[in-house]
PDB file of C-alpha atoms and ligand atoms in Angstrom:
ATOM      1  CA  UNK Z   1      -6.329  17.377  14.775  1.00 71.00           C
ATOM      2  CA  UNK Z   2      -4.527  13.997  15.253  1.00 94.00           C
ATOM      3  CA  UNK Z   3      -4.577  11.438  12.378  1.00 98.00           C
ATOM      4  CA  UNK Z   4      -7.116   8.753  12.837  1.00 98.00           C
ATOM      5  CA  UNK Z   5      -7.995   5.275  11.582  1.00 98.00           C
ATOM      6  CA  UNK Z   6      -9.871   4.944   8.484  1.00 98.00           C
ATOM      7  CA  UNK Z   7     -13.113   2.681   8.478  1.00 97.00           C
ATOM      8  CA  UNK Z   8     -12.757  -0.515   6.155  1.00 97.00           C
ATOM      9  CA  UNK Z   9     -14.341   0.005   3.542  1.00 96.00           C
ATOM     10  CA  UNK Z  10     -15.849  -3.922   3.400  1.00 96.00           C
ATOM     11  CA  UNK Z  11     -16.708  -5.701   6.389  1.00 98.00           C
ATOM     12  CA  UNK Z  12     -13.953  -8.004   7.594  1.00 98.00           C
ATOM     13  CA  UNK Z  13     -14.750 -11.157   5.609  1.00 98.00           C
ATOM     14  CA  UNK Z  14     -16.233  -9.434   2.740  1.00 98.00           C
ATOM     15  CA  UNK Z  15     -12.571 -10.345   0.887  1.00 98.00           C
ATOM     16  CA  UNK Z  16     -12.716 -14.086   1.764  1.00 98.00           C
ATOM     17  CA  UNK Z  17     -11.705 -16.775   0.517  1.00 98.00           C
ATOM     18  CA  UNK Z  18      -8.384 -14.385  -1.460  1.00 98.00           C
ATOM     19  CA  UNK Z  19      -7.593 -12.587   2.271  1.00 98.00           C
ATOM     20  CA  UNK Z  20      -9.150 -14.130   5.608  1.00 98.00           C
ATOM     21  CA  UNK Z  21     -11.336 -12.383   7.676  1.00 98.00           C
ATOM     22  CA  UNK Z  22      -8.842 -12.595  11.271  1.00 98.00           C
ATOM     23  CA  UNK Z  23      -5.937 -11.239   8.786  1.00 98.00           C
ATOM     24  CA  UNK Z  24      -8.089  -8.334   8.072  1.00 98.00           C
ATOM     25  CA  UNK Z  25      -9.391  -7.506  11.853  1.00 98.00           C
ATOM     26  CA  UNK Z  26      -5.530  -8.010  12.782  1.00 98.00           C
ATOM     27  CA  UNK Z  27      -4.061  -5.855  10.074  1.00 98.00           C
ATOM     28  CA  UNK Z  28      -6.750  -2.911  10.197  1.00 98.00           C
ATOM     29  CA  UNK Z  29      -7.574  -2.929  13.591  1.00 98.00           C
ATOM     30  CA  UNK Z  30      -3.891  -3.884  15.277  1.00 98.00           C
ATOM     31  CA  UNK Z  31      -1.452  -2.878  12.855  1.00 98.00           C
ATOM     32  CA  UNK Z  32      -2.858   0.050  11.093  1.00 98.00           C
ATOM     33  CA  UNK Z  33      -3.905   1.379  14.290  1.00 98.00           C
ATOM     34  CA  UNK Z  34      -0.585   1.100  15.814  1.00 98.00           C
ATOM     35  CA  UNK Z  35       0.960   3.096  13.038  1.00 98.00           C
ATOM     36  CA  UNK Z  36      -1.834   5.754  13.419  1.00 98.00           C
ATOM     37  CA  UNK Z  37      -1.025   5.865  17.217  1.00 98.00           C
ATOM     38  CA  UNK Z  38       2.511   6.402  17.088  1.00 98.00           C
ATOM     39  CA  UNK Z  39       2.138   8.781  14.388  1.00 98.00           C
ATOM     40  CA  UNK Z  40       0.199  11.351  16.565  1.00 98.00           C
ATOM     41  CA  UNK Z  41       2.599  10.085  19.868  1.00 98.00           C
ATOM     42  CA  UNK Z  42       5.655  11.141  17.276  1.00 98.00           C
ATOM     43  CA  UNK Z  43       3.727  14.553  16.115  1.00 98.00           C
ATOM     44  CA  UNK Z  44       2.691  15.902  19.414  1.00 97.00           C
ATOM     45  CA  UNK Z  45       4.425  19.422  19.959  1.00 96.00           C
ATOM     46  CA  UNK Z  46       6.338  18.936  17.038  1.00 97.00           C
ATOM     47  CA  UNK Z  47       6.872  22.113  14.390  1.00 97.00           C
ATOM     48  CA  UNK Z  48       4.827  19.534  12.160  1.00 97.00           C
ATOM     49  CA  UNK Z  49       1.856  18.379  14.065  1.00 97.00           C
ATOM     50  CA  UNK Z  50      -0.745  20.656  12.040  1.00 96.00           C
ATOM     51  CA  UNK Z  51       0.452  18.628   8.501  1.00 97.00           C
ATOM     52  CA  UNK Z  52      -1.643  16.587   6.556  1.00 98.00           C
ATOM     53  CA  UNK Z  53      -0.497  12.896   5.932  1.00 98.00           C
ATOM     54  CA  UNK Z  54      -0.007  13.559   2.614  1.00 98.00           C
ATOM     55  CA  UNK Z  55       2.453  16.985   3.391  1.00 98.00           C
ATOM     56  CA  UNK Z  56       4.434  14.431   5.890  1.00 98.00           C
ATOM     57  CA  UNK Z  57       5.010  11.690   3.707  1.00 98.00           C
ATOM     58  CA  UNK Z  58       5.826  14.302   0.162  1.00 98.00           C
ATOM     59  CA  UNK Z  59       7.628  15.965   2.469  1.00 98.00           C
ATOM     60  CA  UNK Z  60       9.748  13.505   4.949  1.00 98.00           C
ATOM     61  CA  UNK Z  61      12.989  15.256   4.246  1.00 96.00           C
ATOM     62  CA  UNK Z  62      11.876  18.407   6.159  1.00 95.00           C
ATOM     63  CA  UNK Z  63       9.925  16.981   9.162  1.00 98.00           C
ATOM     64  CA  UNK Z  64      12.611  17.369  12.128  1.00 98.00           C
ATOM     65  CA  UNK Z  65      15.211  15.419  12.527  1.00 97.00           C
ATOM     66  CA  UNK Z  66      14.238  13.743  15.884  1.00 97.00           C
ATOM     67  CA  UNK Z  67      11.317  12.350  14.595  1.00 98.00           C
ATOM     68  CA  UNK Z  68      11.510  11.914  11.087  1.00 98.00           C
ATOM     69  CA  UNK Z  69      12.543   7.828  11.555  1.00 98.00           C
ATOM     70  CA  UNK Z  70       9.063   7.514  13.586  1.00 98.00           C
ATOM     71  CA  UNK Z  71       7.074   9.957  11.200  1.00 98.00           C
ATOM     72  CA  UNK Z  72       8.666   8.131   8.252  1.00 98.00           C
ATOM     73  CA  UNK Z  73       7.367   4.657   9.401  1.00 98.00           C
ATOM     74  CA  UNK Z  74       3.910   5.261  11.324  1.00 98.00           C
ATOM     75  CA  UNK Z  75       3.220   8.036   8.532  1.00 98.00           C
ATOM     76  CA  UNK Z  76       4.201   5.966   5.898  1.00 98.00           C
ATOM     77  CA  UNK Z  77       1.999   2.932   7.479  1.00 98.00           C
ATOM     78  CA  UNK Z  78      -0.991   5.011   7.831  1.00 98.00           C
ATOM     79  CA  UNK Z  79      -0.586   6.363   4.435  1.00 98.00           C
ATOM     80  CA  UNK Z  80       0.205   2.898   2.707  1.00 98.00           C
ATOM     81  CA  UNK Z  81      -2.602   1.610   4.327  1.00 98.00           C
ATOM     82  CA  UNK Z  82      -5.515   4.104   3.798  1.00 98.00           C
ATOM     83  CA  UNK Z  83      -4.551   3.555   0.133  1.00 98.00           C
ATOM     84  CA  UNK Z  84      -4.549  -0.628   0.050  1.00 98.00           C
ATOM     85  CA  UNK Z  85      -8.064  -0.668   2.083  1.00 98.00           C
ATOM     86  CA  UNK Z  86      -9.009   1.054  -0.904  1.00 98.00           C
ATOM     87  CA  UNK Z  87      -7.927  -0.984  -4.040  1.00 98.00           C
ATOM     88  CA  UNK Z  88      -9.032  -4.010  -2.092  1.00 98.00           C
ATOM     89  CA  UNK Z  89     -12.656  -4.885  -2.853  1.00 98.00           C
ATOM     90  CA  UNK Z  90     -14.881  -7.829  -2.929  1.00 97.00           C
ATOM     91  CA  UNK Z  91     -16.531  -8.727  -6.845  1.00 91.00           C
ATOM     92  CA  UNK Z  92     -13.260  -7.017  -8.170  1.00 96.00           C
ATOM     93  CA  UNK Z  93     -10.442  -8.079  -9.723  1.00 97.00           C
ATOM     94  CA  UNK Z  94      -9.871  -9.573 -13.243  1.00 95.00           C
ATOM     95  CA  UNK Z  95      -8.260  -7.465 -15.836  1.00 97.00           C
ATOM     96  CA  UNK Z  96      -8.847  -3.461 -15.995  1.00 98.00           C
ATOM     97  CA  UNK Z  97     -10.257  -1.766 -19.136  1.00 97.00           C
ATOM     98  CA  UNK Z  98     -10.532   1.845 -20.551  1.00 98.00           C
ATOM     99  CA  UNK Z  99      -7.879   3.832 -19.693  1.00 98.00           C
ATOM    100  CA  UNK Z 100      -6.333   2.084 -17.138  1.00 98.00           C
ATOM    101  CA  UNK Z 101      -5.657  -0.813 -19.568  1.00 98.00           C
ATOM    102  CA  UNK Z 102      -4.543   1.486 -22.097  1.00 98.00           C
ATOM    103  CA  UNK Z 103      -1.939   2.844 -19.789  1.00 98.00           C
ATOM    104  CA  UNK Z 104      -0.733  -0.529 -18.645  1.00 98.00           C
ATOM    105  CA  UNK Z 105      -0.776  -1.950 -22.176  1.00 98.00           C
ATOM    106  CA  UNK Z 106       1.643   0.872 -23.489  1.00 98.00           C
ATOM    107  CA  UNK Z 107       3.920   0.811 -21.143  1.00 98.00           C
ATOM    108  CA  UNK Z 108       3.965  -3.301 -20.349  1.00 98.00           C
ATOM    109  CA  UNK Z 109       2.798  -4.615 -23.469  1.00 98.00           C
ATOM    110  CA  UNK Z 110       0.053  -6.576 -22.037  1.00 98.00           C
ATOM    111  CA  UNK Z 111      -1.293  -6.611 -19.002  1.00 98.00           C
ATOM    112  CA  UNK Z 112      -0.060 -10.217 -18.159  1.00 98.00           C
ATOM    113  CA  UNK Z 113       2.853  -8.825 -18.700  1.00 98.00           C
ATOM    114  CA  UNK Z 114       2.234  -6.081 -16.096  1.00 98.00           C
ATOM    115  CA  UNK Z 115       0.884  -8.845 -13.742  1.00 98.00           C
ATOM    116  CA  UNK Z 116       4.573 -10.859 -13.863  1.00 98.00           C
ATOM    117  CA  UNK Z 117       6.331  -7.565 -13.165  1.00 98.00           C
ATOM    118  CA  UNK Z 118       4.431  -6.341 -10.408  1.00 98.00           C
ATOM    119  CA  UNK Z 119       4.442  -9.832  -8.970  1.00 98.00           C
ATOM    120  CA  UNK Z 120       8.153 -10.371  -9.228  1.00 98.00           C
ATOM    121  CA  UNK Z 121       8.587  -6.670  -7.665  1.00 98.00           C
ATOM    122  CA  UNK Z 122       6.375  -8.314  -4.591  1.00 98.00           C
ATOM    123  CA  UNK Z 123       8.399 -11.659  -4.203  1.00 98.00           C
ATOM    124  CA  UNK Z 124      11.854  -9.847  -5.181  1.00 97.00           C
ATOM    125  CA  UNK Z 125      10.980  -7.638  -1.958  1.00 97.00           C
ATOM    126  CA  UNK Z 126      13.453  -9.441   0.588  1.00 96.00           C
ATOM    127  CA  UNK Z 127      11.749  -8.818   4.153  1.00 96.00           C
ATOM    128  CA  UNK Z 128       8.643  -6.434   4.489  1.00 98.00           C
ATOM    129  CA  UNK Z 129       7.606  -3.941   2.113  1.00 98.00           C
ATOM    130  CA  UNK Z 130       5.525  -2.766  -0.915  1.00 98.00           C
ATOM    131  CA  UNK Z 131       4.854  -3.358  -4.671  1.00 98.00           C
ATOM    132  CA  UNK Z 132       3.446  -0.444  -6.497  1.00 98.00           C
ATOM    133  CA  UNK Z 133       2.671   0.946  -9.717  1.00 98.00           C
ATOM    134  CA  UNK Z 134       3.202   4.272 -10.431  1.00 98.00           C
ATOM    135  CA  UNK Z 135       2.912   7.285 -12.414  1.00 98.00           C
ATOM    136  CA  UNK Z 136       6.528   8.616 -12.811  1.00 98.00           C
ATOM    137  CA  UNK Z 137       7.167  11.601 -15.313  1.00 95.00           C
ATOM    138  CA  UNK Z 138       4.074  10.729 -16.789  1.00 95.00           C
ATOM    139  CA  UNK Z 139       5.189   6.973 -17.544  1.00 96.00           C
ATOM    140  CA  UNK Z 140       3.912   3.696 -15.941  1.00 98.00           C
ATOM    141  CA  UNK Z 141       6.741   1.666 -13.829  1.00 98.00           C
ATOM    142  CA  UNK Z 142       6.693  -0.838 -11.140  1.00 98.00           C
ATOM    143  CA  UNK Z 143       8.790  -0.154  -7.963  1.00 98.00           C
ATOM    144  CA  UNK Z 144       8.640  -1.722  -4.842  1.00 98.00           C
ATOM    145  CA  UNK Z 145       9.696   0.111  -1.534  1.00 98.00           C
ATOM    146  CA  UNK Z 146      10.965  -1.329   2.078  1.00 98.00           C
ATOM    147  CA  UNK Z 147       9.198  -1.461   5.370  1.00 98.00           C
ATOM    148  CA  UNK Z 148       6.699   1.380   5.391  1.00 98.00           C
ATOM    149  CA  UNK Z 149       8.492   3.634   2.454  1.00 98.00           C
ATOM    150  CA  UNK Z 150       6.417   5.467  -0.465  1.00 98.00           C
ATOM    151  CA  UNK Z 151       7.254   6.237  -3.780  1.00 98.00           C
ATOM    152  CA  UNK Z 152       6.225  10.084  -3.014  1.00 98.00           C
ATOM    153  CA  UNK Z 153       9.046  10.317  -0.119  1.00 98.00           C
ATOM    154  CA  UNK Z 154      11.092  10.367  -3.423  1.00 97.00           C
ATOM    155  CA  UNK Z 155      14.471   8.609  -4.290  1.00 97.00           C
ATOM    156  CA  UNK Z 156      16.599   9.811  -1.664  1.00 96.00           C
ATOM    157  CA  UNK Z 157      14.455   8.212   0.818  1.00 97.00           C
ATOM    158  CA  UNK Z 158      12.733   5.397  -0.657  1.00 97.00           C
ATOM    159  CA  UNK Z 159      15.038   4.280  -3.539  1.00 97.00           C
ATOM    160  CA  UNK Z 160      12.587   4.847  -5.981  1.00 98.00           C
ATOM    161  CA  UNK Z 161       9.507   8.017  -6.858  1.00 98.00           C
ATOM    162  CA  UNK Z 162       6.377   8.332  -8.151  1.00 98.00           C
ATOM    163  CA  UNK Z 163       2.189   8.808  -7.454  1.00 98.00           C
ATOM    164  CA  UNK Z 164       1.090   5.396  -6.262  1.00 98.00           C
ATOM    165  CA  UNK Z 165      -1.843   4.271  -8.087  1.00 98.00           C
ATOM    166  CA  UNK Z 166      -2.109   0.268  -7.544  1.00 98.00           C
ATOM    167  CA  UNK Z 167       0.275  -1.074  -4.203  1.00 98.00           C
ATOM    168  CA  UNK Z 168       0.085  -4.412  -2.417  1.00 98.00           C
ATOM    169  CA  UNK Z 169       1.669  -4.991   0.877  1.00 98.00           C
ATOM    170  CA  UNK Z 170       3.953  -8.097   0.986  1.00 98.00           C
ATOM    171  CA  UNK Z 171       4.596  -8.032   5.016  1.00 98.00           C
ATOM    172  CA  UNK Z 172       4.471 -11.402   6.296  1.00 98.00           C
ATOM    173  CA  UNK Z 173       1.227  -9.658   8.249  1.00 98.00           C
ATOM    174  CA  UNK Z 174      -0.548  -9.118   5.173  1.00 98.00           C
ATOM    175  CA  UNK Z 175      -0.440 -12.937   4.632  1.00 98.00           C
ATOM    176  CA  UNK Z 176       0.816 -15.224   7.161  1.00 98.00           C
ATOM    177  CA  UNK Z 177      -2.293 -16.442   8.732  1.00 98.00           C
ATOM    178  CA  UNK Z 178      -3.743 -17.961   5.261  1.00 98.00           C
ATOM    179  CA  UNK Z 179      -0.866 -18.542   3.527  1.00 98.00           C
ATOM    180  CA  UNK Z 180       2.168 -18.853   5.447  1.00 97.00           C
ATOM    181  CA  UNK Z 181       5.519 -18.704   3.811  1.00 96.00           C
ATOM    182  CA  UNK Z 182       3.797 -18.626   0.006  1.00 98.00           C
ATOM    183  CA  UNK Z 183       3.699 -14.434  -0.406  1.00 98.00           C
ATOM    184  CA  UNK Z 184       3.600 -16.089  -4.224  1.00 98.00           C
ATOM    185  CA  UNK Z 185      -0.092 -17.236  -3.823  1.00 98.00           C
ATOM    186  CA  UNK Z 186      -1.101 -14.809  -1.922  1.00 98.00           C
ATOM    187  CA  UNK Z 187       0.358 -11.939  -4.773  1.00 98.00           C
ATOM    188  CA  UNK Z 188      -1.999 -14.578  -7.065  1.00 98.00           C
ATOM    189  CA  UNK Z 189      -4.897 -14.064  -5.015  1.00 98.00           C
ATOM    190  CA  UNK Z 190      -4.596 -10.161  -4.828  1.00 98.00           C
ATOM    191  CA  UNK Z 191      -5.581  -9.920  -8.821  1.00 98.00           C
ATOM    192  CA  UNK Z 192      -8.922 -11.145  -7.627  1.00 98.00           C
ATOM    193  CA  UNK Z 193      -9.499  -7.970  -5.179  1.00 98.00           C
ATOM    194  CA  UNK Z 194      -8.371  -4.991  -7.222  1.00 98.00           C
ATOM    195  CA  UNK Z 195     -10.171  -2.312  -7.123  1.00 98.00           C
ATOM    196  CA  UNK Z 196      -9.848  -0.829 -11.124  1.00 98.00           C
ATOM    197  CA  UNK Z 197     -12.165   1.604 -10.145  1.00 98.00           C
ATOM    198  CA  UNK Z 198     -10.058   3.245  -7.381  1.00 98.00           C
ATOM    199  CA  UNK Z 199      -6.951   2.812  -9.571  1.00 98.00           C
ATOM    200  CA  UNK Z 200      -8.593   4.633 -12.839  1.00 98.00           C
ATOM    201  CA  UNK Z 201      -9.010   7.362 -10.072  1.00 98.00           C
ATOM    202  CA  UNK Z 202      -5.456   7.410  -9.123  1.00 98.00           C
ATOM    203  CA  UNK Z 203      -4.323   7.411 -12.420  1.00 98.00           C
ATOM    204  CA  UNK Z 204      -6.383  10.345 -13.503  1.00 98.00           C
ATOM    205  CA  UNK Z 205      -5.184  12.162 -10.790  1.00 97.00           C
ATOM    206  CA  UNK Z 206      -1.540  11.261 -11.574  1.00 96.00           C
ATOM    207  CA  UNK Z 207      -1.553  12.520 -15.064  1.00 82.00           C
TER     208      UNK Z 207
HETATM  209 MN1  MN3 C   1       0.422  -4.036   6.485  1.00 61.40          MN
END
């Protein structure tokens, strides 16, 4: 069965005023798409067409080496953003408690702390890419990845590893339309959408 676009979980402007209503139709319904379409245009016939999204993007170093660049971007698109519609929510945001603030407190020290790192992994991003937080070996870290790379394509292939539980995309599309050339203010603004409840999730999941 081919991939296929996820349904937003919030209507379009439900994330206004922090990200804009034509950002959202444009990113979902344009970009996202895209990166569905060419996954299944990449998969068809393929030895790997029958794979979940989740087998592709674990498993990037096996998927044939004619289109593994295509399957590597599209699949990693659709994959980043399935998860980000996720943590994004409207009435969210502020500071997590139980045990994802636990986690983030041991390993950062506070979560303010957290909140600098993560941001500086968004802004230190030169070009298009990803900020995460991650469960690696069992430990909390901040990564951030290039274009359309994952932390579970593994080092090799995305410079860093890990389970995703928290991710922001810093692409100029993820922003432009509100806030231009500031990705700062809009890395601000994301705090005020995060879904804790989707991340506690992750994070169980990870451990
Ligand atoms: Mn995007």
């Amino acid at each position: 069965m081919p991939h296929e676009l996820p349904v937003l979980p919030c209507a379009h402007d439900a994330l206004e005023p922090h990200i804009d209503k034509a950002t959202m139709e444009i990113h979902h319904g344009r970009h996202h798409k895209a990166y569905v379409d060419n996954l299944n245009k990449a998969l068809a016939g393929s030895p790997v067409e029958a794979q979940s999204l989740d087998q592709l993007v674990k498993g990037i170093a096996s998927v044939p080496e004619n289109i593994r660049g295509p399957v590597r971007n599209n699949g990693g698109g659709h994959w980043n953003h399935s998860f980000f519609w996720k943590i994004l929510a409207p009435q969210a945001g502020g500071a997590p408690t139980g045990a994802v603030a636990d986690a983030i407190n041991a390993a950062f020290g506070s979560f303010a702390e957290f909140q600098a790192k993560f941001e500086a992994a968004g802004l230190g991003r030169f070009g298009s890419g990803w900020a995460w937080l991650v469960v690696n070996g069992g430990k909390l870290e901040v990564v951030s990845t290039a274009n359309q790379d994952n932390p579970l394509m593994g080092k090799a292939v995305a410079g860093c590893e890990g389970t995703p539980i928290l991710g922001c995309d810093v692409w100029e599309h993820a922003y432009y339309l509100k806030y231009q050339n500031k990705r700062a203010d809009y890395l601000k603004a994301f705090w005020n959408l995060v879904n804790w409840a989707e991340v506690a999730k992750h994070l169980a999941a990870a451990k």
